[in-house]
Coordinates of C-alpha atoms in Angstrom, one line a residue:
M1 CA -31.2 -4.4 -10.6
V2 CA -27.7 -5.8 -10.1
A3 CA -26.9 -8.9 -11.7
K4 CA -24.9 -11.7 -9.7
R5 CA -21.1 -11.2 -10.8
Y6 CA -19.1 -13.7 -11.9
D7 CA -16.0 -11.8 -13.2
T8 CA -14.0 -12.7 -9.7
A9 CA -11.1 -15.1 -8.5
F10 CA -12.6 -16.0 -4.9
D11 CA -16.3 -15.2 -4.1
L12 CA -15.4 -13.9 -0.3
Y13 CA -19.0 -12.6 0.3
P14 CA -21.7 -14.0 -1.8
Y15 CA -24.4 -12.1 -1.7
A16 CA -27.4 -12.3 0.8
K17 CA -30.4 -10.1 1.6
V18 CA -29.8 -8.4 5.0
A19 CA -32.5 -7.0 7.4
D20 CA -31.6 -3.0 6.3
Q21 CA -33.3 -4.0 2.6
D22 CA -36.5 -4.1 4.7
A23 CA -36.2 -1.2 6.8
A24 CA -36.2 2.8 7.4
P25 CA -33.1 3.6 6.8
V26 CA -30.6 1.9 9.3
R27 CA -27.6 4.2 10.6
H28 CA -24.0 2.7 10.5
P29 CA -20.9 4.0 12.5
V30 CA -18.7 3.5 9.5
V31 CA -19.5 2.7 6.1
I32 CA -16.7 1.5 3.7
V33 CA -17.1 1.5 0.0
G34 CA -14.8 -0.6 -1.9
G35 CA -13.5 -4.3 -0.6
G36 CA -9.8 -4.4 -2.0
P37 CA -7.1 -4.2 0.3
V38 CA -7.4 -1.1 1.5
G39 CA -11.3 -1.1 2.1
L40 CA -11.0 -4.6 3.7
S41 CA -8.0 -3.3 5.8
L42 CA -9.8 -0.7 7.4
A43 CA -12.6 -2.9 8.0
L44 CA -10.7 -5.8 10.0
D45 CA -8.7 -2.8 11.8
L46 CA -11.8 -1.0 12.8
G47 CA -13.3 -3.9 13.6
K48 CA -10.5 -5.6 16.3
K49 CA -10.8 -2.4 17.8
G50 CA -14.5 -2.8 18.6
T51 CA -15.9 -0.1 16.0
P52 CA -18.6 -1.7 13.9
A53 CA -17.3 -1.3 10.0
L54 CA -19.9 -2.2 7.1
V55 CA -18.2 -3.0 3.2
L56 CA -19.9 -2.8 0.3
D57 CA -18.6 -3.8 -2.9
D58 CA -20.4 -4.1 -6.1
H59 CA -18.3 -7.8 -6.7
E60 CA -19.1 -10.4 -4.6
G61 CA -14.7 -11.0 -3.9
A62 CA -11.6 -10.3 -5.3
G63 CA -11.8 -9.2 -9.4
L64 CA -10.3 -10.8 -12.3
G65 CA -7.4 -9.1 -14.0
S66 CA -3.9 -7.2 -13.8
K67 CA -3.5 -5.9 -10.4
A68 CA -1.2 -5.1 -7.4
I69 CA 1.4 -7.9 -6.9
C70 CA 4.0 -6.4 -5.0
F71 CA 3.5 -6.1 -1.3
A72 CA 5.9 -4.1 0.7
K73 CA 7.1 -4.9 4.3
R74 CA 5.1 -1.9 5.5
T75 CA 2.5 -3.6 4.4
L76 CA 3.1 -6.9 5.7
D77 CA 3.8 -5.2 9.1
I78 CA 0.3 -4.0 9.1
A79 CA -1.1 -7.1 8.3
N80 CA 1.2 -9.3 11.0
R81 CA -1.1 -6.4 13.6
L82 CA -4.3 -7.3 11.9
G83 CA -4.0 -11.3 12.3
A84 CA -3.2 -11.8 8.4
S85 CA 0.2 -11.8 7.4
Q86 CA 1.3 -15.2 7.8
P87 CA -0.8 -16.8 4.6
M88 CA 0.6 -13.8 2.6
V89 CA 3.9 -14.7 3.2
D90 CA 3.5 -18.4 3.1
K91 CA 1.7 -18.0 -0.3
G92 CA 3.8 -15.1 -1.7
V93 CA 7.6 -15.3 -3.3
V94 CA 9.7 -13.8 -1.1
W95 CA 12.0 -11.2 -2.3
N96 CA 14.8 -8.8 -1.3
V97 CA 17.3 -8.2 -4.3
G98 CA 16.9 -6.7 -7.6
R99 CA 18.8 -6.2 -10.6
V100 CA 19.2 -3.7 -13.5
F101 CA 20.8 -4.3 -16.9
H102 CA 21.2 -1.8 -19.9
G103 CA 21.5 -3.4 -23.0
D104 CA 22.7 -6.8 -22.8
G105 CA 24.9 -6.6 -19.8
K106 CA 24.1 -5.8 -16.1
L107 CA 25.0 -2.4 -14.5
F108 CA 24.5 -3.5 -10.8
S109 CA 22.1 -5.2 -8.3
F110 CA 20.6 -3.8 -4.7
D111 CA 19.3 -5.5 -1.7
L112 CA 16.4 -3.5 -0.1
L113 CA 16.5 -5.2 3.2
P114 CA 20.2 -6.0 3.5
E115 CA 20.2 -6.4 7.8
A116 CA 18.8 -9.5 9.8
G117 CA 16.8 -9.0 12.4
H118 CA 13.3 -8.4 11.1
R119 CA 10.1 -10.5 10.6
N120 CA 8.9 -9.9 7.3
P121 CA 11.2 -9.2 4.1
A122 CA 11.3 -6.3 1.7
F123 CA 9.0 -7.7 -0.2
I124 CA 6.4 -10.6 -1.4
N125 CA 5.1 -10.7 -4.9
L126 CA 1.6 -12.0 -4.3
Q127 CA -1.6 -11.6 -6.6
Q128 CA -4.1 -9.2 -5.2
P129 CA -6.9 -11.4 -5.2
Y130 CA -4.9 -13.7 -2.9
F131 CA -4.1 -10.8 -0.6
E132 CA -8.0 -9.9 -0.5
K133 CA -8.7 -13.7 0.2
F134 CA -6.2 -13.9 3.4
L135 CA -7.7 -10.3 4.3
V136 CA -11.0 -11.6 4.3
D137 CA -9.7 -14.8 6.4
A138 CA -8.6 -13.0 8.7
I139 CA -12.0 -10.8 8.9
R140 CA -14.1 -14.2 9.6
T141 CA -11.5 -15.4 12.3
A142 CA -12.5 -11.7 13.9
Q143 CA -16.1 -12.1 13.5
E144 CA -16.0 -15.4 15.3
A145 CA -14.3 -13.8 18.1
G146 CA -17.2 -10.8 18.0
A147 CA -15.5 -8.2 15.7
P148 CA -18.3 -6.2 14.5
I149 CA -17.8 -6.5 10.6
E150 CA -20.5 -7.1 7.8
L151 CA -19.0 -7.5 4.3
R152 CA -22.3 -7.2 1.8
G153 CA -21.5 -8.3 -1.8
S154 CA -23.5 -7.5 -5.2
N155 CA -24.2 -4.0 -2.8
C156 CA -23.5 -1.4 -5.4
V157 CA -23.5 2.3 -4.3
T158 CA -25.7 4.4 -6.8
G159 CA -26.3 7.7 -4.9
L160 CA -25.9 9.8 -1.7
T161 CA -27.1 12.5 -0.2
R162 CA -25.0 14.6 2.0
H163 CA -26.1 16.1 5.6
D164 CA -24.2 17.4 8.3
D165 CA -23.3 14.9 10.5
Y166 CA -24.2 12.0 8.1
T167 CA -24.6 10.9 4.5
T168 CA -27.4 8.7 3.0
L169 CA -26.5 5.9 0.4
D170 CA -28.9 4.7 -2.4
V171 CA -27.6 0.8 -2.7
D172 CA -28.6 -1.3 -5.5
T173 CA -29.0 -5.2 -5.0
P174 CA -30.2 -8.3 -7.0
D175 CA -33.5 -7.8 -5.0
G176 CA -33.5 -4.4 -5.5
P177 CA -32.6 -1.0 -4.3
Y178 CA -32.5 0.2 -0.4
Q179 CA -31.3 2.9 1.7
I180 CA -28.6 2.8 4.4
E181 CA -27.2 5.7 6.5
A182 CA -23.5 6.3 7.4
D183 CA -21.7 9.0 10.4
Y184 CA -18.9 8.5 8.5
L185 CA -18.5 7.2 4.8
I186 CA -15.2 6.2 3.6
A187 CA -14.5 5.5 -0.3
C188 CA -12.1 2.8 -1.2
D189 CA -13.9 2.6 -4.9
G190 CA -10.9 2.5 -6.8
A191 CA -8.9 5.2 -8.9
R192 CA -12.6 5.5 -10.6
S193 CA -14.1 6.3 -7.7
P194 CA -18.1 6.8 -8.2
I195 CA -18.0 8.0 -4.7
R196 CA -15.9 11.0 -5.9
D197 CA -18.0 11.3 -9.5
M198 CA -21.0 11.6 -7.4
M199 CA -19.8 14.4 -5.1
G200 CA -18.4 16.2 -8.3
L201 CA -14.9 16.0 -7.2
T202 CA -11.8 16.6 -9.5
F203 CA -8.9 14.1 -9.4
D204 CA -6.0 16.1 -11.1
G205 CA -2.7 15.4 -12.3
R206 CA -0.4 13.9 -15.3
V207 CA -0.8 11.5 -17.8
F208 CA 2.4 10.1 -19.2
E209 CA 2.8 9.6 -22.9
D210 CA 3.9 6.3 -22.3
N211 CA 2.1 2.5 -22.9
F212 CA 3.1 -0.6 -21.2
L213 CA 2.1 -4.0 -21.8
I214 CA 1.5 -6.4 -19.3
A215 CA 1.9 -9.6 -20.0
D216 CA 1.1 -12.9 -17.1
V217 CA 2.9 -15.8 -18.5
R218 CA 2.6 -19.1 -16.6
M219 CA 5.5 -20.9 -17.0
K220 CA 8.4 -23.0 -15.6
A221 CA 11.5 -21.1 -15.3
A222 CA 14.9 -21.2 -13.6
F223 CA 15.1 -17.2 -13.0
P224 CA 15.8 -16.3 -9.5
T225 CA 12.9 -14.9 -7.7
E226 CA 14.5 -11.2 -8.0
R227 CA 12.9 -8.1 -9.7
W228 CA 15.0 -7.9 -13.3
F229 CA 14.5 -4.6 -15.0
W230 CA 16.4 -3.8 -18.4
F231 CA 16.9 -0.2 -19.7
E232 CA 16.9 -0.4 -23.6
P233 CA 16.9 -4.7 -23.5
P234 CA 18.6 -6.6 -26.2
F235 CA 15.6 -8.8 -27.3
E236 CA 13.9 -8.4 -30.3
H237 CA 10.2 -6.5 -29.8
S238 CA 11.0 -5.4 -26.4
G239 CA 10.4 -1.6 -26.7
Q240 CA 12.0 0.9 -24.7
S241 CA 12.5 -1.3 -21.5
A242 CA 11.1 -4.4 -19.7
L243 CA 10.5 -5.7 -16.5
L244 CA 10.2 -9.6 -15.4
H245 CA 9.2 -10.8 -11.7
K246 CA 8.0 -13.9 -10.7
Q247 CA 4.6 -14.4 -8.7
P248 CA 2.7 -17.9 -6.7
D249 CA 1.5 -20.7 -9.2
D250 CA 4.5 -20.2 -11.7
I251 CA 3.2 -16.5 -12.9
W252 CA 5.7 -14.3 -14.0
R253 CA 4.5 -10.7 -15.0
I254 CA 6.7 -9.2 -17.7
D255 CA 6.5 -5.8 -18.5
F256 CA 7.3 -4.1 -21.8
Q257 CA 6.9 -0.6 -22.5
L258 CA 5.4 0.4 -26.1
G259 CA 5.6 4.0 -26.2
W260 CA 3.0 6.6 -26.8
D261 CA 1.5 6.4 -30.3
I262 CA 0.6 2.5 -30.7
D263 CA -2.1 0.8 -32.4
R264 CA -3.7 -0.9 -29.0
A265 CA -5.5 -3.6 -30.4
K266 CA -2.5 -4.8 -32.6
E267 CA -0.7 -4.9 -29.6
L268 CA -3.0 -6.8 -27.7
D269 CA -2.9 -9.6 -30.2
P270 CA -2.1 -12.8 -28.8
D271 CA 0.8 -13.5 -31.9
R272 CA 2.2 -10.0 -31.5
I273 CA 2.2 -10.7 -27.7
R274 CA 3.7 -14.3 -27.8
A275 CA 6.9 -12.8 -30.5
R276 CA 7.8 -10.3 -27.8
V277 CA 7.5 -12.8 -25.1
D278 CA 9.4 -15.5 -26.8
A279 CA 12.4 -13.0 -28.1
M280 CA 12.8 -12.4 -24.0
L281 CA 12.8 -15.6 -22.8
S282 CA 15.3 -17.2 -25.8
S283 CA 17.5 -14.3 -25.1
Q284 CA 17.7 -15.4 -21.5
T285 CA 18.2 -18.9 -21.6
G286 CA 18.3 -19.8 -25.3
T287 CA 15.1 -21.7 -25.6
V288 CA 11.5 -20.8 -25.2
P289 CA 9.5 -23.2 -22.7
D290 CA 5.9 -23.9 -23.2
Y291 CA 4.1 -20.8 -21.6
D292 CA 0.1 -20.0 -21.4
L293 CA -0.8 -16.2 -21.5
V294 CA -2.9 -16.0 -18.2
W295 CA -3.6 -12.2 -18.4
T296 CA -2.8 -9.4 -21.1
S297 CA -3.7 -5.5 -21.0
I298 CA -1.9 -2.6 -21.8
Y299 CA -1.8 0.8 -19.3
T300 CA -0.7 4.4 -19.3
F301 CA 1.0 6.0 -16.8
Q302 CA -0.9 8.4 -14.9
C303 CA 0.1 10.0 -11.4
R304 CA -3.2 12.3 -9.9
R305 CA -4.7 13.0 -6.7
M306 CA -7.8 14.8 -5.5
K307 CA -7.0 18.1 -3.7
K308 CA -8.7 16.7 -0.4
F309 CA -9.1 13.5 1.3
R310 CA -11.1 14.7 3.7
H311 CA -14.7 16.2 3.0
G312 CA -16.7 16.5 5.9
R313 CA -18.4 13.0 7.2
V314 CA -16.6 11.6 3.5
L315 CA -13.3 10.5 3.6
F316 CA -11.6 9.2 0.4
A317 CA -8.3 6.1 1.0
G318 CA -6.4 4.2 -1.5
D319 CA -6.6 4.7 -5.2
S320 CA -9.7 6.3 -5.0
A321 CA -8.0 9.6 -3.1
H322 CA -4.5 8.9 -5.4
Q323 CA -3.1 7.0 -8.2
V324 CA 0.2 6.2 -9.1
S325 CA 2.4 4.5 -11.8
P326 CA 3.0 1.2 -11.0
F327 CA 6.5 1.1 -11.3
G328 CA 7.6 1.1 -7.7
A329 CA 4.9 -0.6 -6.0
R330 CA 3.7 2.4 -4.2
G331 CA -0.4 2.1 -4.8
A332 CA -1.8 -0.7 -3.0
N333 CA 1.2 0.0 -0.4
S334 CA 0.1 3.3 0.4
G335 CA -3.3 2.8 0.3
V336 CA -2.6 0.4 3.1
Q337 CA -1.0 2.8 4.8
D338 CA -4.0 5.2 4.7
S339 CA -6.5 2.6 6.4
E340 CA -3.9 2.3 9.2
N341 CA -3.5 6.1 9.5
L342 CA -7.4 6.3 9.3
A343 CA -8.3 3.3 11.5
W344 CA -7.2 4.3 15.0
K345 CA -8.2 8.2 14.7
L346 CA -11.7 6.9 13.4
D347 CA -12.2 4.5 16.2
L348 CA -10.9 7.3 18.9
V349 CA -13.5 9.6 17.4
L350 CA -16.5 7.5 17.6
K351 CA -15.7 6.6 20.5
G352 CA -15.7 9.9 21.7
L353 CA -12.5 10.2 23.1
A354 CA -11.0 12.5 20.5
P355 CA -12.6 15.3 18.4
D356 CA -13.3 15.0 14.8
R357 CA -10.8 17.1 13.8
L358 CA -8.3 14.8 14.8
L359 CA -9.6 13.1 11.2
D360 CA -8.1 16.6 9.9
S361 CA -4.7 15.0 10.3
Y362 CA -5.6 11.9 8.3
A363 CA -6.1 13.9 5.3
T364 CA -3.0 16.2 5.8
E365 CA -0.5 13.6 6.5
R366 CA -1.6 11.0 3.6
E367 CA -1.8 13.7 1.2
F368 CA 1.7 14.3 2.1
G369 CA 2.1 10.4 1.6
A370 CA 0.6 10.8 -2.0
D371 CA 2.6 13.8 -2.8
E372 CA 5.9 11.9 -1.8
N373 CA 4.9 8.7 -3.8
I374 CA 3.7 11.0 -7.0
L375 CA 6.9 12.4 -6.9
N376 CA 9.2 9.4 -6.9
A377 CA 6.4 7.7 -9.4
S378 CA 6.8 11.0 -11.7
R379 CA 10.7 10.8 -11.4
A380 CA 11.1 6.8 -12.3
T381 CA 8.7 7.5 -15.2
D382 CA 10.8 10.6 -16.8
F383 CA 13.9 8.8 -15.9
M384 CA 12.7 5.5 -17.8
T385 CA 11.4 7.5 -21.0
P386 CA 13.2 10.8 -21.4
K387 CA 11.2 14.1 -22.7
S388 CA 14.3 16.0 -24.0
R389 CA 17.2 15.4 -25.7
V390 CA 19.1 16.9 -22.5
S391 CA 17.0 14.4 -20.5
Q392 CA 17.9 11.3 -22.9
V393 CA 21.8 12.0 -22.7
F394 CA 21.5 12.4 -19.2
R395 CA 19.9 9.4 -18.5
N396 CA 22.3 7.6 -20.8
A397 CA 25.5 8.5 -19.2
V398 CA 24.1 7.8 -16.0
L399 CA 23.2 4.3 -17.4
T400 CA 26.9 4.1 -18.9
L401 CA 28.6 5.0 -15.6
A402 CA 26.7 3.1 -13.4
K403 CA 28.3 -0.2 -14.3
D404 CA 31.6 0.5 -13.3
H405 CA 31.1 2.9 -10.9
A406 CA 28.9 3.3 -7.5
F407 CA 28.0 7.3 -7.3
A408 CA 25.7 7.0 -10.4
R409 CA 24.1 4.2 -9.0
P410 CA 21.9 5.9 -7.2
L411 CA 20.9 8.3 -9.8
V412 CA 19.3 4.9 -11.9
N413 CA 15.9 5.2 -11.7
S414 CA 13.7 2.2 -12.5
G415 CA 10.6 2.6 -9.9
R416 CA 12.3 3.5 -6.1
L417 CA 10.3 0.9 -4.3
S418 CA 7.5 1.5 -1.7
V419 CA 8.6 2.8 1.8
P420 CA 6.1 4.0 4.8
C421 CA 6.8 8.3 4.8
T422 CA 8.1 9.9 7.6
Y423 CA 5.9 12.8 8.8
D424 CA 8.5 14.8 9.9
G425 CA 7.7 18.7 11.4
F426 CA 3.8 17.5 11.6
A427 CA 1.2 19.0 14.4
H428 CA 0.2 15.7 15.7
F429 CA 3.8 14.9 17.2
G430 CA 5.8 15.9 20.0
P431 CA 9.8 15.9 20.8
D432 CA 12.9 14.1 20.0
G433 CA 14.2 14.6 23.5
L434 CA 16.6 11.7 22.7
D435 CA 18.6 12.3 19.3
G436 CA 19.4 8.9 18.9
P437 CA 18.8 7.0 15.7
K438 CA 17.1 9.2 12.4
G439 CA 15.1 6.1 11.4
S440 CA 13.0 5.9 14.9
R441 CA 12.6 9.6 14.8
P442 CA 9.6 10.9 15.8
G443 CA 7.3 10.8 12.5
A444 CA 8.9 7.5 11.6
T445 CA 7.6 4.3 11.5
C446 CA 8.8 2.0 14.1
P447 CA 11.6 -0.2 13.1
D448 CA 11.6 -3.8 13.5
A449 CA 14.0 -5.7 15.7
P450 CA 14.5 -8.7 17.6
V451 CA 13.7 -9.4 20.9
T452 CA 13.8 -12.5 23.9
D453 CA 10.5 -13.6 22.4
G454 CA 10.0 -12.5 18.9
F455 CA 10.2 -9.4 17.3
L456 CA 9.2 -5.9 18.6
L457 CA 6.5 -5.1 16.2
D458 CA 4.8 -8.4 17.7
H459 CA 4.5 -6.1 20.9
L460 CA 3.4 -3.2 20.1
G461 CA -0.2 -3.9 19.5
D462 CA -2.9 -1.2 18.4
V463 CA -2.9 0.9 21.1
F464 CA -0.6 4.1 22.1
M465 CA 2.5 2.6 23.6
V466 CA 5.1 3.7 26.0
L467 CA 8.2 1.7 25.2
G468 CA 11.0 2.4 27.6
L469 CA 14.7 0.2 26.7
G470 CA 17.6 0.0 28.7
N471 CA 18.2 1.9 32.1
A472 CA 14.5 3.7 31.5
T473 CA 12.5 2.9 34.4
L474 CA 8.9 3.0 33.3
S475 CA 5.2 3.8 35.6
P476 CA 1.9 3.1 34.0
V477 CA 0.5 6.1 32.1
Q478 CA -3.1 7.1 33.0
M479 CA -4.9 9.4 30.0
G480 CA -8.5 8.8 30.6
A481 CA -10.3 6.2 28.7
V482 CA -7.5 6.5 25.8
P483 CA -5.7 3.5 25.9
V484 CA -2.2 3.6 27.2
Q485 CA 0.3 0.3 27.6
T486 CA 3.8 0.4 28.4
L487 CA 6.6 -2.2 27.7
S488 CA 9.9 -2.1 29.1
I489 CA 13.2 -3.7 27.7
K490 CA 15.9 -4.4 30.1
A491 CA 18.5 -5.7 27.5
P492 CA 17.8 -4.6 24.0
S493 CA 19.2 -7.0 21.3
P494 CA 22.3 -5.6 19.7
E495 CA 19.4 -4.4 16.5
L496 CA 17.1 -3.0 18.8
Q497 CA 20.0 -1.0 20.3
E498 CA 21.4 0.1 17.2
R499 CA 17.9 1.0 15.9
Y500 CA 16.8 2.8 18.5
L501 CA 19.1 3.7 21.3
G502 CA 22.2 4.2 19.0
R503 CA 25.0 5.5 22.1
H504 CA 22.3 6.2 24.7
K505 CA 22.1 3.5 27.2
S506 CA 18.3 4.5 27.7
G507 CA 15.5 5.8 26.0
V508 CA 11.5 6.1 26.1
Y509 CA 9.3 6.1 23.2
L510 CA 6.1 7.1 22.9
I511 CA 4.3 5.0 19.9
R512 CA 1.1 5.8 18.1
P513 CA -1.6 3.0 17.4
D514 CA 0.1 2.7 13.8
Q515 CA 3.4 2.5 15.2
H516 CA 4.5 6.0 14.0
V517 CA 6.9 7.3 16.8
V518 CA 5.2 10.5 18.7
A519 CA 8.2 11.2 20.4
R520 CA 11.0 10.0 22.6
W521 CA 13.1 10.9 25.2
A522 CA 16.3 10.0 27.5
E523 CA 14.0 9.2 30.6
F524 CA 10.7 8.5 31.5
D525 CA 8.4 11.4 32.1
A526 CA 5.3 10.5 32.7
A527 CA 3.5 14.5 32.0
A528 CA 5.5 15.1 29.0
I529 CA 4.5 11.5 27.8
K530 CA 0.5 12.7 28.7
A531 CA 1.2 16.3 27.1
A532 CA 2.6 14.1 23.7
I533 CA -0.6 11.9 23.6
A534 CA -2.9 14.7 24.0
T535 CA -1.1 16.2 21.0
A536 CA -1.5 13.3 19.1
I537 CA -5.1 13.0 19.2
D538 CA -5.7 16.7 19.0
K539 CA -7.1 17.0 22.5
R540 CA -6.2 21.0 22.7

């Protein structure tokens, strides 16, 4: 029997007995296991589209611990479409600028969003429990409006049985076990995924021979709200690298690279941690302010993924499907992109508007996204921790050159920060008949830009959108029961012109419900648009 869980930051979905527990197994269209950022985003996205989604979690809310804190612009754009972003931005620490140091000297700074005309910043720092809370708040609002979303806390999945077209789940609760059935089961249950283990599936990849100490410190400090990273930091007890950035509520995240052969218990001794933190703070300010250690832990870099994200009626998303080292903030951010990719496809399949095989494209596209993230995370780790004398010489030469020579700075890798992947050449995208700006080509996510009443992404919604710009003249597009909307902007802002039209005076874009560009043309062509939609939803 599952006991009530108390290790939560917020009790967001307290346990309550439901009718399913006293009935023969009830069939649900979608059961999501895991109430983290990925599972909650998926449930909210499905529910707002009218597709029922049931979330099972063995906690009763957001868990404590050292979790994700960096949420990227793309994640905030997705959260904005779901009605959850504004509280995140209001609570979070907004940042666009990072600084890189070597020893006691600054190498350079970078701006991740140097151009104007976007609703959201490059990043916010926000503790994951708050991110989950604001998603649940949006779910409650959606439920009040009729969205068929259900959250069940203290519901622990202990077993499953797969059938051809559904899955039976064994669920344990404080009131005892029961069973339910799922047309589609989505495993969003983290890097140690019980669902993956129950199915006997592997999680392959690389474990890096290094350890990192996280110290979340509560203090009043005058450091700017920027990401500061040191190679070979000058302060005592620092290790090979260090990272500092601010979170809400006067909490600062500090990472120290410890090396591989360490005594974990010794390194987690509070006095030893304080010695490291004191040395960092005094080197930057000359004094050590009063502070509290809020959370400390040691982690090892791992880059792994499942071979396949889809196994019949069971699909994996987020950390259950892939895991990357935290430098670069590619974990939770890529997981939320998983959920957005899956939501619209699963919605169309369950409504009978697309074939089941469309879900294969979720796996294909997000496996590619995972490989891209793992490649970037692995390169960052290898640069931070050279594995040979040659790589050590290369790394040090790059750092020496980067201080005075701009050409060397792109080679400095302290963690390539999360950006959405572009699905170049994938099967479910159409032609590029515009030859416009590269950043809005087919396969890419739509860049934001100002429009007369707000920002472009606010108007794209979560259905297929035909966007006409400049001199393009649009007509309604009918694609059976598949929702298709049109949006015409005759006088694009300078930013919209630059990001979508370039030198052209008109253009037509077909945009997926997850705001990826399917195809684009110089002029409106209804037949070409219908063919591109058919390609996007796998209507062969």
